[in-house]
Short mmCIF file of N, CA and C in Angstrom, two decimals:
data_model
loop_
_atom_site.label_atom_id
_atom_site.label_comp_id
_atom_site.label_asym_id
_atom_site.label_seq_id
_atom_site.Cartn_x
_atom_site.Cartn_y
_atom_site.Cartn_z
N MET W 374 7.39 -14.08 -12.42
CA MET W 374 6.46 -13.05 -12.02
C MET W 374 7.18 -11.71 -11.93
N GLU W 375 6.47 -10.66 -12.30
CA GLU W 375 7.01 -9.32 -12.17
C GLU W 375 6.80 -8.82 -10.74
N ASN W 376 7.70 -7.95 -10.29
CA ASN W 376 7.54 -7.37 -8.97
C ASN W 376 6.38 -6.39 -8.94
N VAL W 377 5.76 -6.29 -7.80
CA VAL W 377 4.67 -5.37 -7.55
C VAL W 377 5.24 -4.22 -6.73
N LYS W 378 4.92 -3.00 -7.14
CA LYS W 378 5.44 -1.82 -6.46
C LYS W 378 4.39 -1.27 -5.51
N LEU W 379 4.74 -1.20 -4.23
CA LEU W 379 3.87 -0.63 -3.20
C LEU W 379 4.48 0.68 -2.72
N ASP W 380 3.76 1.78 -2.92
CA ASP W 380 4.16 3.08 -2.40
C ASP W 380 3.23 3.42 -1.25
N ILE W 381 3.81 3.72 -0.10
CA ILE W 381 3.03 4.08 1.07
C ILE W 381 3.18 5.58 1.29
N CYS W 382 2.07 6.29 1.34
CA CYS W 382 2.11 7.72 1.61
C CYS W 382 2.47 7.91 3.07
N VAL W 383 3.53 8.64 3.33
CA VAL W 383 3.94 8.91 4.71
C VAL W 383 3.85 10.40 5.03
N GLY W 384 3.00 11.11 4.27
CA GLY W 384 2.71 12.49 4.60
C GLY W 384 2.05 12.54 5.97
N THR W 385 2.01 13.71 6.57
CA THR W 385 1.54 13.85 7.95
C THR W 385 0.17 13.22 8.18
N THR W 386 -0.81 13.54 7.35
CA THR W 386 -2.17 13.02 7.56
C THR W 386 -2.19 11.50 7.45
N CYS W 387 -1.60 10.97 6.40
CA CYS W 387 -1.59 9.51 6.22
C CYS W 387 -0.83 8.82 7.36
N TYR W 388 0.29 9.40 7.75
CA TYR W 388 1.10 8.81 8.81
C TYR W 388 0.29 8.71 10.11
N ILE W 389 -0.38 9.80 10.47
CA ILE W 389 -1.16 9.83 11.70
C ILE W 389 -2.35 8.87 11.64
N LEU W 390 -2.94 8.74 10.45
CA LEU W 390 -4.14 7.90 10.32
C LEU W 390 -3.87 6.44 9.98
N GLY W 391 -2.60 6.01 10.07
CA GLY W 391 -2.33 4.58 9.93
C GLY W 391 -1.15 4.17 9.09
N ALA W 392 -0.58 5.09 8.33
CA ALA W 392 0.57 4.70 7.50
C ALA W 392 1.77 4.30 8.34
N SER W 393 1.81 4.76 9.59
CA SER W 393 2.91 4.36 10.47
C SER W 393 2.93 2.84 10.64
N GLU W 394 1.75 2.21 10.72
CA GLU W 394 1.67 0.75 10.81
C GLU W 394 2.04 0.10 9.48
N LEU W 395 1.66 0.74 8.39
CA LEU W 395 1.92 0.17 7.07
C LEU W 395 3.41 0.14 6.73
N GLN W 396 4.19 0.98 7.35
CA GLN W 396 5.63 1.01 7.06
C GLN W 396 6.30 -0.31 7.43
N HIS W 397 5.68 -1.10 8.28
CA HIS W 397 6.25 -2.38 8.70
C HIS W 397 5.60 -3.57 8.00
N ILE W 398 4.87 -3.30 6.94
CA ILE W 398 4.11 -4.36 6.27
C ILE W 398 5.02 -5.43 5.65
N GLY W 399 6.22 -5.04 5.29
CA GLY W 399 7.15 -6.01 4.71
C GLY W 399 7.41 -7.19 5.62
N ASP W 400 7.39 -6.95 6.93
CA ASP W 400 7.60 -8.02 7.91
C ASP W 400 6.37 -8.91 8.07
N MET W 401 5.23 -8.47 7.54
CA MET W 401 3.97 -9.19 7.72
C MET W 401 3.51 -9.91 6.46
N LEU W 402 4.22 -9.74 5.36
CA LEU W 402 3.79 -10.33 4.09
C LEU W 402 3.94 -11.85 4.11
N PRO W 403 2.98 -12.56 3.56
CA PRO W 403 3.11 -14.02 3.44
C PRO W 403 4.33 -14.37 2.59
N GLU W 404 4.94 -15.49 2.89
CA GLU W 404 6.16 -15.91 2.20
C GLU W 404 5.99 -16.06 0.69
N ASP W 405 4.77 -16.38 0.24
CA ASP W 405 4.57 -16.60 -1.20
C ASP W 405 4.51 -15.30 -2.00
N ILE W 406 4.31 -14.16 -1.35
CA ILE W 406 4.29 -12.91 -2.11
C ILE W 406 5.42 -11.95 -1.74
N ALA W 407 6.00 -12.11 -0.56
CA ALA W 407 7.03 -11.19 -0.08
C ALA W 407 8.18 -10.96 -1.07
N PRO W 408 8.70 -11.99 -1.74
CA PRO W 408 9.83 -11.75 -2.65
C PRO W 408 9.48 -10.89 -3.87
N TYR W 409 8.19 -10.73 -4.13
CA TYR W 409 7.75 -10.03 -5.34
C TYR W 409 7.25 -8.61 -5.09
N VAL W 410 7.43 -8.12 -3.86
CA VAL W 410 6.91 -6.80 -3.51
C VAL W 410 8.06 -5.84 -3.20
N GLU W 411 8.04 -4.69 -3.87
CA GLU W 411 8.98 -3.61 -3.60
C GLU W 411 8.22 -2.53 -2.84
N ILE W 412 8.71 -2.16 -1.67
CA ILE W 412 8.01 -1.20 -0.82
C ILE W 412 8.81 0.10 -0.72
N SER W 413 8.09 1.22 -0.90
CA SER W 413 8.70 2.55 -0.79
C SER W 413 7.78 3.46 0.01
N GLY W 414 8.38 4.36 0.76
CA GLY W 414 7.62 5.42 1.41
C GLY W 414 7.68 6.66 0.54
N ILE W 415 6.56 7.29 0.31
CA ILE W 415 6.47 8.48 -0.54
C ILE W 415 6.02 9.64 0.35
N PRO W 416 6.69 10.80 0.26
CA PRO W 416 6.31 11.94 1.12
C PRO W 416 4.83 12.32 1.00
N CYS W 417 4.27 12.26 -0.18
CA CYS W 417 2.84 12.56 -0.35
C CYS W 417 2.40 12.05 -1.72
N LEU W 418 1.32 11.32 -1.74
CA LEU W 418 0.75 10.86 -3.01
C LEU W 418 -0.21 11.88 -3.60
N GLY W 419 -0.63 12.87 -2.81
CA GLY W 419 -1.56 13.88 -3.28
C GLY W 419 -2.99 13.38 -3.42
N ALA W 420 -3.25 12.16 -2.96
CA ALA W 420 -4.58 11.56 -3.13
C ALA W 420 -5.63 12.20 -2.24
N CYS W 421 -5.23 12.84 -1.17
CA CYS W 421 -6.21 13.45 -0.26
C CYS W 421 -6.91 14.64 -0.91
N LYS W 422 -6.37 15.12 -2.00
CA LYS W 422 -6.99 16.24 -2.71
C LYS W 422 -8.10 15.78 -3.65
N ASN W 423 -8.20 14.47 -3.87
CA ASN W 423 -9.18 13.90 -4.78
C ASN W 423 -10.12 12.99 -4.00
N LYS W 424 -11.31 13.41 -3.75
CA LYS W 424 -12.27 12.65 -2.93
C LYS W 424 -12.66 11.31 -3.55
N ASN W 425 -12.33 11.07 -4.81
CA ASN W 425 -12.66 9.79 -5.45
C ASN W 425 -11.90 8.63 -4.83
N TYR W 426 -10.82 8.91 -4.10
CA TYR W 426 -10.01 7.84 -3.53
C TYR W 426 -10.38 7.51 -2.10
N GLY W 427 -11.35 8.17 -1.53
CA GLY W 427 -11.70 7.92 -0.13
C GLY W 427 -10.86 8.79 0.77
N SER W 428 -10.44 8.22 1.89
CA SER W 428 -9.65 9.02 2.83
C SER W 428 -8.39 8.29 3.25
N ALA W 429 -7.54 9.01 3.93
CA ALA W 429 -6.23 8.53 4.35
C ALA W 429 -6.38 7.38 5.34
N PRO W 430 -5.37 6.53 5.43
CA PRO W 430 -4.10 6.58 4.71
C PRO W 430 -4.22 6.00 3.30
N PHE W 431 -3.32 6.47 2.44
CA PHE W 431 -3.32 6.03 1.04
C PHE W 431 -2.07 5.23 0.73
N VAL W 432 -2.24 4.27 -0.17
CA VAL W 432 -1.11 3.54 -0.77
C VAL W 432 -1.35 3.51 -2.27
N ARG W 433 -0.29 3.19 -2.99
CA ARG W 433 -0.40 3.01 -4.44
C ARG W 433 0.24 1.67 -4.75
N ILE W 434 -0.52 0.81 -5.41
CA ILE W 434 -0.02 -0.50 -5.81
C ILE W 434 -0.01 -0.55 -7.32
N ASN W 435 1.18 -0.61 -7.88
CA ASN W 435 1.36 -0.60 -9.34
C ASN W 435 0.55 0.51 -10.00
N GLY W 436 0.55 1.69 -9.39
CA GLY W 436 -0.12 2.84 -9.97
C GLY W 436 -1.56 3.04 -9.54
N LYS W 437 -2.17 2.04 -8.90
CA LYS W 437 -3.56 2.15 -8.45
C LYS W 437 -3.59 2.66 -7.01
N ILE W 438 -4.28 3.78 -6.79
CA ILE W 438 -4.35 4.36 -5.44
C ILE W 438 -5.49 3.71 -4.66
N ILE W 439 -5.19 3.39 -3.42
CA ILE W 439 -6.15 2.76 -2.53
C ILE W 439 -6.25 3.60 -1.26
N GLY W 440 -7.47 4.00 -0.90
CA GLY W 440 -7.71 4.76 0.31
C GLY W 440 -8.14 3.86 1.44
N HIS W 441 -8.21 4.42 2.64
CA HIS W 441 -8.58 3.66 3.84
C HIS W 441 -7.69 2.43 4.00
N ALA W 442 -6.44 2.54 3.60
CA ALA W 442 -5.53 1.39 3.60
C ALA W 442 -5.23 0.93 5.03
N ASN W 443 -5.24 -0.37 5.18
CA ASN W 443 -4.79 -0.97 6.44
C ASN W 443 -4.00 -2.22 6.08
N VAL W 444 -3.33 -2.78 7.05
CA VAL W 444 -2.45 -3.92 6.77
C VAL W 444 -3.20 -5.03 6.04
N HIS W 445 -4.37 -5.40 6.53
CA HIS W 445 -5.13 -6.50 5.93
C HIS W 445 -5.49 -6.20 4.47
N SER W 446 -6.06 -5.01 4.21
CA SER W 446 -6.50 -4.70 2.85
C SER W 446 -5.33 -4.58 1.88
N VAL W 447 -4.20 -4.06 2.35
CA VAL W 447 -3.04 -3.92 1.48
C VAL W 447 -2.44 -5.28 1.15
N ILE W 448 -2.34 -6.15 2.14
CA ILE W 448 -1.83 -7.51 1.87
C ILE W 448 -2.74 -8.24 0.89
N GLU W 449 -4.04 -8.08 1.04
CA GLU W 449 -5.00 -8.70 0.12
C GLU W 449 -4.79 -8.19 -1.31
N GLU W 450 -4.65 -6.87 -1.47
CA GLU W 450 -4.44 -6.29 -2.80
C GLU W 450 -3.09 -6.69 -3.38
N LEU W 451 -2.08 -6.77 -2.54
CA LEU W 451 -0.76 -7.20 -3.03
C LEU W 451 -0.81 -8.64 -3.52
N GLY W 452 -1.53 -9.49 -2.80
CA GLY W 452 -1.68 -10.88 -3.21
C GLY W 452 -2.33 -10.98 -4.58
N LYS W 453 -3.38 -10.19 -4.79
CA LYS W 453 -4.05 -10.18 -6.09
C LYS W 453 -3.09 -9.71 -7.19
N ALA W 454 -2.33 -8.67 -6.89
CA ALA W 454 -1.41 -8.12 -7.89
C ALA W 454 -0.30 -9.09 -8.23
N VAL W 455 0.23 -9.76 -7.24
CA VAL W 455 1.31 -10.73 -7.47
C VAL W 455 0.80 -11.91 -8.29
N ARG W 456 -0.40 -12.37 -7.96
CA ARG W 456 -0.96 -13.53 -8.65
C ARG W 456 -1.62 -13.18 -9.98
N GLY W 457 -1.71 -11.89 -10.29
CA GLY W 457 -2.31 -11.46 -11.54
C GLY W 457 -3.82 -11.55 -11.56
N ALA W 458 -4.43 -11.54 -10.38
CA ALA W 458 -5.90 -11.65 -10.29
C ALA W 458 -6.57 -10.30 -10.50
#
């Protein structure tokens, strides 16, 4: 399996609206997907300028931007990406 790249926006707005919790997501990943996920903090994804993505906090999983990100939704998307679903 190829690794899945998770970028977490840690710009001020995203950080205040929940990215602070997402920074610890690596500790919460299920054992079957954790080895395949690369996690990075990004100063700003610029997604808040495009209303098509929803609202902060934002993450990017293999290039796909996801708004309203929370631990549960990000783990779900990572699982799909790792499994190729």
